[in-house]
GROMACS .gro file of C-alpha atoms in nm:
model
  385
    1MET     CA    1   0.000   0.000   0.000
    2MET     CA    2   0.114   0.355  -0.070
    3ILE     CA    3   0.115   0.450   0.299
    4LEU     CA    4   0.423   0.235   0.343
    5ARG     CA    5   0.633   0.458   0.117
    6LYS     CA    6   0.597   0.752   0.354
    7PRO     CA    7   0.571   0.598   0.698
    8ILE     CA    8   0.298   0.735   0.919
    9SER     CA    9   0.530   0.704   1.215
   10ILE     CA   10   0.748   0.997   1.101
   11LEU     CA   11   0.463   1.245   1.095
   12THR     CA   12   0.325   1.102   1.418
   13ALA     CA   13   0.658   1.166   1.590
   14ILE     CA   14   0.675   1.523   1.457
   15LEU     CA   15   0.317   1.591   1.564
   16PHE     CA   16   0.352   1.466   1.920
   17LEU     CA   17   0.691   1.627   1.973
   18THR     CA   18   0.562   1.965   1.860
   19SER     CA   19   0.249   1.925   2.069
   20SER     CA   20   0.460   1.827   2.368
   21MET     CA   21   0.652   2.152   2.345
   22VAL     CA   22   0.326   2.347   2.322
   23PHE     CA   23   0.189   2.166   2.628
   24SER     CA   24   0.495   2.213   2.841
   25ALA     CA   25   0.628   2.554   2.743
   26SER     CA   26   0.295   2.732   2.728
   27GLU     CA   27   0.225   2.969   3.012
   28THR     CA   28  -0.142   2.878   2.987
   29THR     CA   29  -0.115   2.517   3.099
   30ASP     CA   30  -0.491   2.492   3.089
   31SER     CA   31  -0.721   2.763   2.962
   32LEU     CA   32  -0.993   2.659   3.201
   33GLN     CA   33  -0.779   2.691   3.513
   34VAL     CA   34  -0.748   3.069   3.525
   35ALA     CA   35  -1.121   3.127   3.506
   36THR     CA   36  -1.216   2.873   3.768
   37ALA     CA   37  -0.925   2.883   4.015
   38PRO     CA   38  -0.973   3.041   4.359
   39ALA     CA   39  -0.795   3.375   4.392
   40THR     CA   40  -0.633   3.327   4.733
   41THR     CA   41  -0.281   3.215   4.809
   42GLU     CA   42  -0.403   2.983   5.084
   43VAL     CA   43  -0.563   2.748   4.831
   44GLU     CA   44  -0.292   2.530   4.683
   45ALA     CA   45  -0.258   2.359   4.344
   46HIS     CA   46  -0.617   2.288   4.238
   47GLY     CA   47  -0.796   2.396   4.550
   48GLU     CA   48  -0.818   2.040   4.677
   49HIS     CA   49  -0.670   2.108   5.018
   50ALA     CA   50  -0.874   2.409   5.119
   51GLU     CA   51  -0.983   2.376   5.477
   52GLU     CA   52  -1.305   2.575   5.444
   53ALA     CA   53  -1.622   2.369   5.412
   54LYS     CA   54  -1.755   2.321   5.061
   55SER     CA   55  -2.101   2.230   4.946
   56PRO     CA   56  -2.142   1.901   4.753
   57LYS     CA   57  -2.197   2.099   4.432
   58GLU     CA   58  -1.871   2.290   4.481
   59VAL     CA   59  -1.684   1.966   4.548
   60VAL     CA   60  -1.826   1.811   4.230
   61ASN     CA   61  -1.737   2.119   4.024
   62ALA     CA   62  -1.382   2.109   4.163
   63HIS     CA   63  -1.347   1.743   4.066
   64ILE     CA   64  -1.478   1.809   3.714
   65GLN     CA   65  -1.236   2.099   3.665
   66HIS     CA   66  -0.949   1.887   3.801
   67HIS     CA   67  -1.036   1.610   3.555
   68LEU     CA   68  -1.030   1.853   3.263
   69GLN     CA   69  -0.698   2.009   3.361
   70ASP     CA   70  -0.348   1.895   3.281
   71ASP     CA   71  -0.136   1.790   3.579
   72TYR     CA   72   0.212   1.692   3.696
   73TYR     CA   73   0.075   1.375   3.856
   74PHE     CA   74  -0.118   1.069   3.745
   75THR     CA   75  -0.364   1.047   4.035
   76PHE     CA   76  -0.588   0.740   4.029
   77PHE     CA   77  -0.786   0.834   4.339
   78ALA     CA   78  -0.745   1.038   4.658
   79ASP     CA   79  -0.855   1.009   5.019
   80GLU     CA   80  -0.940   1.371   5.097
   81ALA     CA   81  -1.021   1.299   5.461
   82GLU     CA   82  -0.665   1.179   5.525
   83GLY     CA   83  -0.502   1.391   5.254
   84LYS     CA   84  -0.358   1.090   5.072
   85HIS     CA   85  -0.319   1.055   4.695
   86TYR     CA   86  -0.268   0.730   4.510
   87GLY     CA   87  -0.078   0.757   4.185
   88PHE     CA   88   0.267   0.860   4.071
   89PRO     CA   89   0.444   1.193   4.000
   90LEU     CA   90   0.596   1.293   3.667
   91PRO     CA   91   0.934   1.455   3.594
   92VAL     CA   92   0.954   1.834   3.608
   93ILE     CA   93   1.196   1.991   3.359
   94LEU     CA   94   1.270   2.361   3.403
   95ILE     CA   95   1.522   2.600   3.248
   96ASP     CA   96   1.607   2.868   3.503
   97GLY     CA   97   1.972   2.965   3.504
   98GLY     CA   98   2.045   2.611   3.389
   99LEU     CA   99   1.858   2.284   3.351
  100LYS     CA  100   1.653   2.175   3.654
  101VAL     CA  101   1.516   1.822   3.650
  102PHE     CA  102   1.331   1.679   3.951
  103SER     CA  103   1.022   1.480   4.046
  104ALA     CA  104   0.685   1.651   4.090
  105SER     CA  105   0.661   1.469   4.423
  106LYS     CA  106   0.868   1.756   4.569
  107PHE     CA  107   0.557   1.974   4.540
  108HIS     CA  108   0.343   1.717   4.724
  109TYR     CA  109   0.039   1.824   4.518
  110GLY     CA  110   0.113   2.192   4.575
  111GLU     CA  111   0.139   2.169   4.954
  112THR     CA  112   0.514   2.220   4.980
  113VAL     CA  113   0.785   2.431   4.819
  114ALA     CA  114   1.039   2.247   4.603
  115GLU     CA  115   1.406   2.338   4.654
  116VAL     CA  116   1.635   2.265   4.358
  117ASP     CA  117   1.998   2.382   4.343
  118GLY     CA  118   1.933   2.660   4.591
  119LYS     CA  119   1.621   2.790   4.415
  120PHE     CA  120   1.263   2.751   4.535
  121TYR     CA  121   0.958   2.671   4.322
  122LYS     CA  122   0.590   2.660   4.404
  123LEU     CA  123   0.308   2.480   4.219
  124PHE     CA  124   0.002   2.704   4.214
  125HIS     CA  125  -0.307   2.629   4.002
  126GLY     CA  126  -0.109   2.404   3.769
  127LYS     CA  127   0.171   2.654   3.707
  128ILE     CA  128   0.521   2.667   3.853
  129TYR     CA  129   0.651   2.994   4.000
  130GLU     CA  130   0.987   3.089   4.146
  131THR     CA  131   0.945   3.190   4.512
  132ASN     CA  132   1.135   3.223   4.836
  133ALA     CA  133   1.181   2.945   5.094
  134ALA     CA  134   0.843   3.027   5.250
  135GLY     CA  135   0.663   2.991   4.917
  136ASP     CA  136   0.527   3.348   4.916
  137LEU     CA  137   0.347   3.463   4.602
  138THR     CA  138   0.290   3.827   4.507
  139MET     CA  139  -0.058   3.887   4.362
  140ASP     CA  140  -0.170   4.157   4.120
  141ASP     CA  141  -0.506   4.335   4.124
  142HIS     CA  142  -0.669   4.035   3.957
  143HIS     CA  143  -0.522   3.795   4.215
  144HIS     CA  144  -0.282   3.642   3.963
  145PRO     CA  145   0.078   3.570   4.077
  146THR     CA  146   0.340   3.809   3.943
  147ASN     CA  147   0.635   3.586   4.041
  148LYS     CA  148   0.877   3.481   3.772
  149MET     CA  149   0.783   3.164   3.582
  150PRO     CA  150   1.078   2.950   3.465
  151LEU     CA  151   1.077   2.809   3.114
  152ASN     CA  152   0.879   2.488   3.157
  153PHE     CA  153   0.931   2.173   2.948
  154SER     CA  154   0.789   1.929   3.204
  155MET     CA  155   0.642   1.589   3.126
  156THR     CA  156   0.282   1.658   3.222
  157LYS     CA  157   0.001   1.404   3.219
  158ASN     CA  158  -0.112   1.508   2.871
  159VAL     CA  159   0.241   1.490   2.729
  160VAL     CA  160   0.292   1.139   2.867
  161SER     CA  161  -0.046   1.032   2.728
  162LEU     CA  162   0.042   1.175   2.388
  163ILE     CA  163   0.380   0.999   2.379
  164LEU     CA  164   0.217   0.670   2.486
  165THR     CA  165  -0.048   0.704   2.215
  166ALA     CA  166   0.212   0.779   1.949
  167ALA     CA  167   0.412   0.473   2.059
  168ILE     CA  168   0.100   0.255   2.033
  169LEU     CA  169   0.032   0.387   1.682
  170PHE     CA  170   0.392   0.328   1.582
  171PHE     CA  171   0.375  -0.031   1.707
  172LEU     CA  172   0.042  -0.100   1.535
  173PHE     CA  173   0.140   0.043   1.198
  174VAL     CA  174   0.481  -0.121   1.193
  175GLY     CA  175   0.292  -0.450   1.228
  176LEU     CA  176   0.061  -0.353   0.942
  177ALA     CA  177   0.357  -0.245   0.727
  178LYS     CA  178   0.528  -0.582   0.773
  179THR     CA  179   0.220  -0.750   0.629
  180TYR     CA  180   0.270  -0.579   0.292
  181LYS     CA  181   0.648  -0.591   0.289
  182ASN     CA  182   0.666  -0.902   0.076
  183GLY     CA  183   0.349  -0.846  -0.127
  184HIS     CA  184   0.055  -0.608  -0.160
  185ASN     CA  185  -0.198  -0.892  -0.156
  186ASN     CA  186  -0.095  -1.043   0.177
  187LEU     CA  187  -0.372  -1.061   0.435
  188PRO     CA  188  -0.304  -0.879   0.763
  189LYS     CA  189  -0.301  -1.073   1.087
  190GLY     CA  190  -0.411  -0.996   1.441
  191PHE     CA  191  -0.516  -0.641   1.519
  192SER     CA  192  -0.394  -0.530   1.176
  193ARG     CA  193  -0.719  -0.671   1.040
  194VAL     CA  194  -0.897  -0.390   1.224
  195LEU     CA  195  -0.658  -0.123   1.099
  196GLU     CA  196  -0.669  -0.213   0.730
  197PRO     CA  197  -1.038  -0.134   0.666
  198LEU     CA  198  -0.998   0.194   0.858
  199VAL     CA  199  -0.698   0.291   0.644
  200ILE     CA  200  -0.895   0.205   0.331
  201TYR     CA  201  -1.190   0.405   0.462
  202VAL     CA  202  -0.975   0.715   0.513
  203ARG     CA  203  -0.829   0.670   0.166
  204ASP     CA  204  -1.149   0.600  -0.029
  205GLU     CA  205  -1.407   0.801   0.165
  206ILE     CA  206  -1.205   1.101   0.283
  207ALA     CA  207  -0.885   1.160   0.084
  208ARG     CA  208  -0.984   1.061  -0.269
  209PRO     CA  209  -1.318   1.249  -0.289
  210ASN     CA  210  -1.185   1.571  -0.133
  211ILE     CA  211  -0.830   1.595  -0.269
  212GLY     CA  212  -0.862   1.414  -0.600
  213GLU     CA  213  -0.729   1.096  -0.753
  214LYS     CA  214  -0.405   1.251  -0.877
  215LYS     CA  215  -0.284   1.419  -0.558
  216TYR     CA  216  -0.437   1.238  -0.260
  217LYS     CA  217  -0.145   0.999  -0.202
  218LYS     CA  218   0.088   1.282  -0.106
  219PHE     CA  219  -0.132   1.373   0.192
  220MET     CA  220  -0.234   1.027   0.310
  221PRO     CA  221   0.039   0.998   0.577
  222TYR     CA  222  -0.077   1.318   0.746
  223LEU     CA  223  -0.448   1.236   0.720
  224LEU     CA  224  -0.393   0.888   0.863
  225THR     CA  225  -0.182   1.035   1.142
  226VAL     CA  226  -0.441   1.286   1.262
  227PHE     CA  227  -0.730   1.041   1.222
  228PHE     CA  228  -0.580   0.761   1.429
  229LEU     CA  229  -0.406   0.991   1.677
  230ILE     CA  230  -0.724   1.185   1.759
  231TRP     CA  231  -0.939   0.871   1.761
  232LEU     CA  232  -0.712   0.682   2.000
  233LEU     CA  233  -0.668   0.985   2.228
  234ASN     CA  234  -1.047   1.028   2.238
  235LEU     CA  235  -1.090   0.662   2.338
  236LEU     CA  236  -0.824   0.690   2.609
  237GLY     CA  237  -1.009   0.994   2.737
  238LEU     CA  238  -1.308   0.771   2.817
  239THR     CA  239  -1.102   0.563   3.058
  240PRO     CA  240  -1.080   0.646   3.432
  241LEU     CA  241  -0.717   0.759   3.392
  242GLY     CA  242  -0.814   1.126   3.370
  243ILE     CA  243  -0.665   1.173   3.022
  244ASN     CA  244  -0.802   1.476   2.839
  245VAL     CA  245  -0.553   1.552   2.563
  246THR     CA  246  -0.800   1.634   2.284
  247GLY     CA  247  -0.991   1.851   2.532
  248ASN     CA  248  -0.680   2.067   2.576
  249ILE     CA  249  -0.678   2.378   2.357
  250ALA     CA  250  -0.298   2.354   2.314
  251PHE     CA  251  -0.325   2.017   2.139
  252THR     CA  252  -0.615   2.116   1.913
  253LEU     CA  253  -0.430   2.438   1.825
  254CYS     CA  254  -0.119   2.243   1.728
  255ALA     CA  255  -0.316   1.995   1.514
  256ALA     CA  256  -0.508   2.276   1.344
  257LEU     CA  257  -0.181   2.460   1.269
  258PHE     CA  258  -0.047   2.147   1.098
  259THR     CA  259  -0.349   2.146   0.868
  260PHE     CA  260  -0.312   2.521   0.808
  261PHE     CA  261   0.057   2.507   0.713
  262ILE     CA  262   0.020   2.196   0.498
  263THR     CA  263  -0.267   2.364   0.316
  264GLN     CA  264  -0.086   2.692   0.254
  265PHE     CA  265   0.248   2.541   0.150
  266SER     CA  266   0.080   2.293  -0.084
  267ALA     CA  267  -0.150   2.549  -0.249
  268ASN     CA  268  -0.125   2.617  -0.622
  269LYS     CA  269  -0.159   2.947  -0.806
  270ASP     CA  270  -0.528   2.881  -0.867
  271TYR     CA  271  -0.588   2.881  -0.492
  272TRP     CA  272  -0.404   3.208  -0.436
  273GLY     CA  273  -0.576   3.360  -0.739
  274HIS     CA  274  -0.916   3.283  -0.589
  275ILE     CA  275  -0.811   3.444  -0.261
  276PHE     CA  276  -0.653   3.769  -0.380
  277TRP     CA  277  -0.823   3.824  -0.718
  278MET     CA  278  -1.142   3.620  -0.747
  279PRO     CA  279  -1.200   3.526  -1.112
  280GLY     CA  280  -1.532   3.577  -1.281
  281VAL     CA  281  -1.653   3.873  -1.073
  282PRO     CA  282  -1.639   4.252  -1.132
  283VAL     CA  283  -1.326   4.434  -1.018
  284PRO     CA  284  -1.496   4.621  -0.728
  285MET     CA  285  -1.620   4.287  -0.593
  286LYS     CA  286  -1.271   4.141  -0.625
  287ILE     CA  287  -1.137   4.416  -0.401
  288ILE     CA  288  -1.412   4.352  -0.144
  289LEU     CA  289  -1.377   3.972  -0.154
  290ALA     CA  290  -0.997   3.964  -0.112
  291PRO     CA  291  -0.985   4.053   0.262
  292ILE     CA  292  -1.282   3.821   0.326
  293GLU     CA  293  -1.100   3.532   0.159
  294VAL     CA  294  -0.781   3.610   0.352
  295LEU     CA  295  -0.980   3.606   0.676
  296GLY     CA  296  -1.128   3.272   0.569
  297MET     CA  297  -0.777   3.124   0.553
  298PHE     CA  298  -0.752   3.167   0.930
  299THR     CA  299  -1.111   3.095   1.030
  300LYS     CA  300  -1.089   2.744   0.883
  301PRO     CA  301  -0.813   2.616   1.118
  302PHE     CA  302  -0.973   2.813   1.401
  303SER     CA  303  -1.297   2.620   1.350
  304LEU     CA  304  -1.101   2.293   1.351
  305MET     CA  305  -0.939   2.386   1.681
  306ILE     CA  306  -1.256   2.498   1.859
  307ARG     CA  307  -1.479   2.218   1.729
  308LEU     CA  308  -1.259   1.938   1.861
  309PHE     CA  309  -1.180   2.114   2.189
  310ALA     CA  310  -1.541   2.210   2.266
  311ASN     CA  311  -1.697   1.874   2.180
  312ILE     CA  312  -1.451   1.667   2.381
  313THR     CA  313  -1.460   1.905   2.679
  314ALA     CA  314  -1.841   1.903   2.679
  315GLY     CA  315  -1.848   1.523   2.665
  316HIS     CA  316  -1.611   1.487   2.961
  317THR     CA  317  -1.811   1.740   3.160
  318VAL     CA  318  -2.139   1.561   3.098
  319VAL     CA  319  -1.996   1.219   3.193
  320MET     CA  320  -1.845   1.355   3.514
  321GLY     CA  321  -2.168   1.537   3.594
  322LEU     CA  322  -2.372   1.219   3.558
  323ILE     CA  323  -2.131   1.028   3.781
  324ALA     CA  324  -2.177   1.303   4.040
  325ILE     CA  325  -2.547   1.211   4.072
  326VAL     CA  326  -2.434   0.944   4.320
  327PHE     CA  327  -2.317   1.216   4.559
  328LEU     CA  328  -2.562   1.495   4.485
  329MET     CA  329  -2.887   1.296   4.500
  330LYS     CA  330  -2.814   1.022   4.751
  331GLU     CA  331  -3.047   1.183   5.005
  332GLN     CA  332  -3.338   1.218   4.762
  333LEU     CA  333  -3.296   0.880   4.588
  334THR     CA  334  -3.105   0.688   4.860
  335VAL     CA  335  -2.754   0.562   4.788
  336GLY     CA  336  -2.879   0.262   4.589
  337GLY     CA  337  -3.121   0.466   4.380
  338ALA     CA  338  -2.871   0.741   4.305
  339THR     CA  339  -2.609   0.482   4.209
  340ALA     CA  340  -2.851   0.303   3.976
  341VAL     CA  341  -2.961   0.624   3.805
  342SER     CA  342  -2.601   0.739   3.769
  343LEU     CA  343  -2.488   0.405   3.623
  344VAL     CA  344  -2.770   0.393   3.367
  345LEU     CA  345  -2.722   0.752   3.251
  346THR     CA  346  -2.342   0.727   3.251
  347LEU     CA  347  -2.351   0.404   3.051
  348PHE     CA  348  -2.587   0.564   2.800
  349ILE     CA  349  -2.376   0.877   2.752
  350SER     CA  350  -2.052   0.672   2.745
  351VAL     CA  351  -2.184   0.469   2.451
  352ILE     CA  352  -2.260   0.796   2.274
  353GLU     CA  353  -1.912   0.922   2.360
  354ILE     CA  354  -1.758   0.617   2.191
  355LEU     CA  355  -1.938   0.724   1.875
  356VAL     CA  356  -1.832   1.086   1.929
  357ALA     CA  357  -1.468   0.972   1.967
  358PHE     CA  358  -1.477   0.831   1.614
  359LEU     CA  359  -1.695   1.111   1.478
  360GLN     CA  360  -1.462   1.390   1.593
  361ALA     CA  361  -1.159   1.213   1.444
  362TYR     CA  362  -1.353   1.170   1.119
  363ILE     CA  363  -1.469   1.534   1.110
  364PHE     CA  364  -1.121   1.673   1.177
  365THR     CA  365  -0.968   1.450   0.908
  366MET     CA  366  -1.247   1.514   0.658
  367LEU     CA  367  -1.230   1.892   0.698
  368SER     CA  368  -0.850   1.884   0.679
  369SER     CA  369  -0.869   1.691   0.352
  370LEU     CA  370  -1.136   1.931   0.225
  371PHE     CA  371  -0.920   2.236   0.299
  372ILE     CA  372  -0.616   2.071   0.139
  373GLY     CA  373  -0.824   1.969  -0.164
  374MET     CA  374  -0.943   2.327  -0.214
  375ALA     CA  375  -0.579   2.440  -0.217
  376VAL     CA  376  -0.433   2.182  -0.456
  377GLN     CA  377  -0.710   2.115  -0.707
  378ASP     CA  378  -0.708   2.291  -1.043
  379HIS     CA  379  -1.015   2.510  -1.098
  380HIS     CA  380  -1.155   2.550  -1.446
  381HIS     CA  381  -1.360   2.860  -1.503
  382ASP     CA  382  -1.447   3.115  -1.766
  383ASP     CA  383  -1.393   3.480  -1.678
  384HIS     CA  384  -1.678   3.603  -1.900
  385HIS     CA  385  -1.940   3.411  -1.698
   0.00000   0.00000   0.00000
């Protein structure tokens, strides 16, 4: 098959490495954190250890926000009464007058100050700030810390999940590639039998119709990469591991930028002619349409970014909200009744989410191929019409 000539693994590696840098180096570790985080220095990390009493609704909202956020720990569950967390920390990699590498366990979920090579760092609402030994933070008028933030390339939960997913894809497609190494007509074995019809589906139902028979092969490695990467990440997001990569705006931005740059650098003169000097329309209309078409170049990847981010985030929020019925309605429905209602509704929405996981991967890939096809196809038109 033609996908073997340009291995999907190369583009997968580039995609996850670039995304990893966006995740780690971005000052906005999670766009949802700033809007929802408490504005007092006494509340550490994600507000989990606040001593003031919280209503059940506030506790549920805090758990939902924590699930949606990126983190420096893989926490499987926590005993809030005893202040114990069960999971494992991830490596923190900072550049601050030199390379600083240490375990996130030094923060103890934001409760303590980490000392590294004579410098002190504090984890506050998912971000790392340089502080003094006491961990003091200086707040501005909007209750945001003004302390210096070191350059952060840490291995967060989303980065680890992305690397793991890319490794799984690499392993699966190497197995599929070996099937065709000695002949195109060989039948795949094992899990490769599941992958082959999906590859053919992307080729025949997405790439060929939108890009065209002559040019679709050039873009198949990228389209296969984004389809399987997003699909597998969406499925992992349905597990209890707290993975929410595709619900992170940094990842969807990175993926959308890949589509944008591939589209623009592959475009032919017909494409640019339609943008800057639309054929077949009066000159005054050409002048009016040019800035609109230029704006459309940027709104297309923006729609890709927001669509994936919003749909996955909404799905995770709904699932977590339905699980919370057990806690919020146990007095009205009794523990058994609330559990039964929560299980039924959660099972129902989870089945829908499995469909959405595939659907969002399909939509992103289909729209990417459509945008690329518009840029590379030759347009035949008559100016006098």
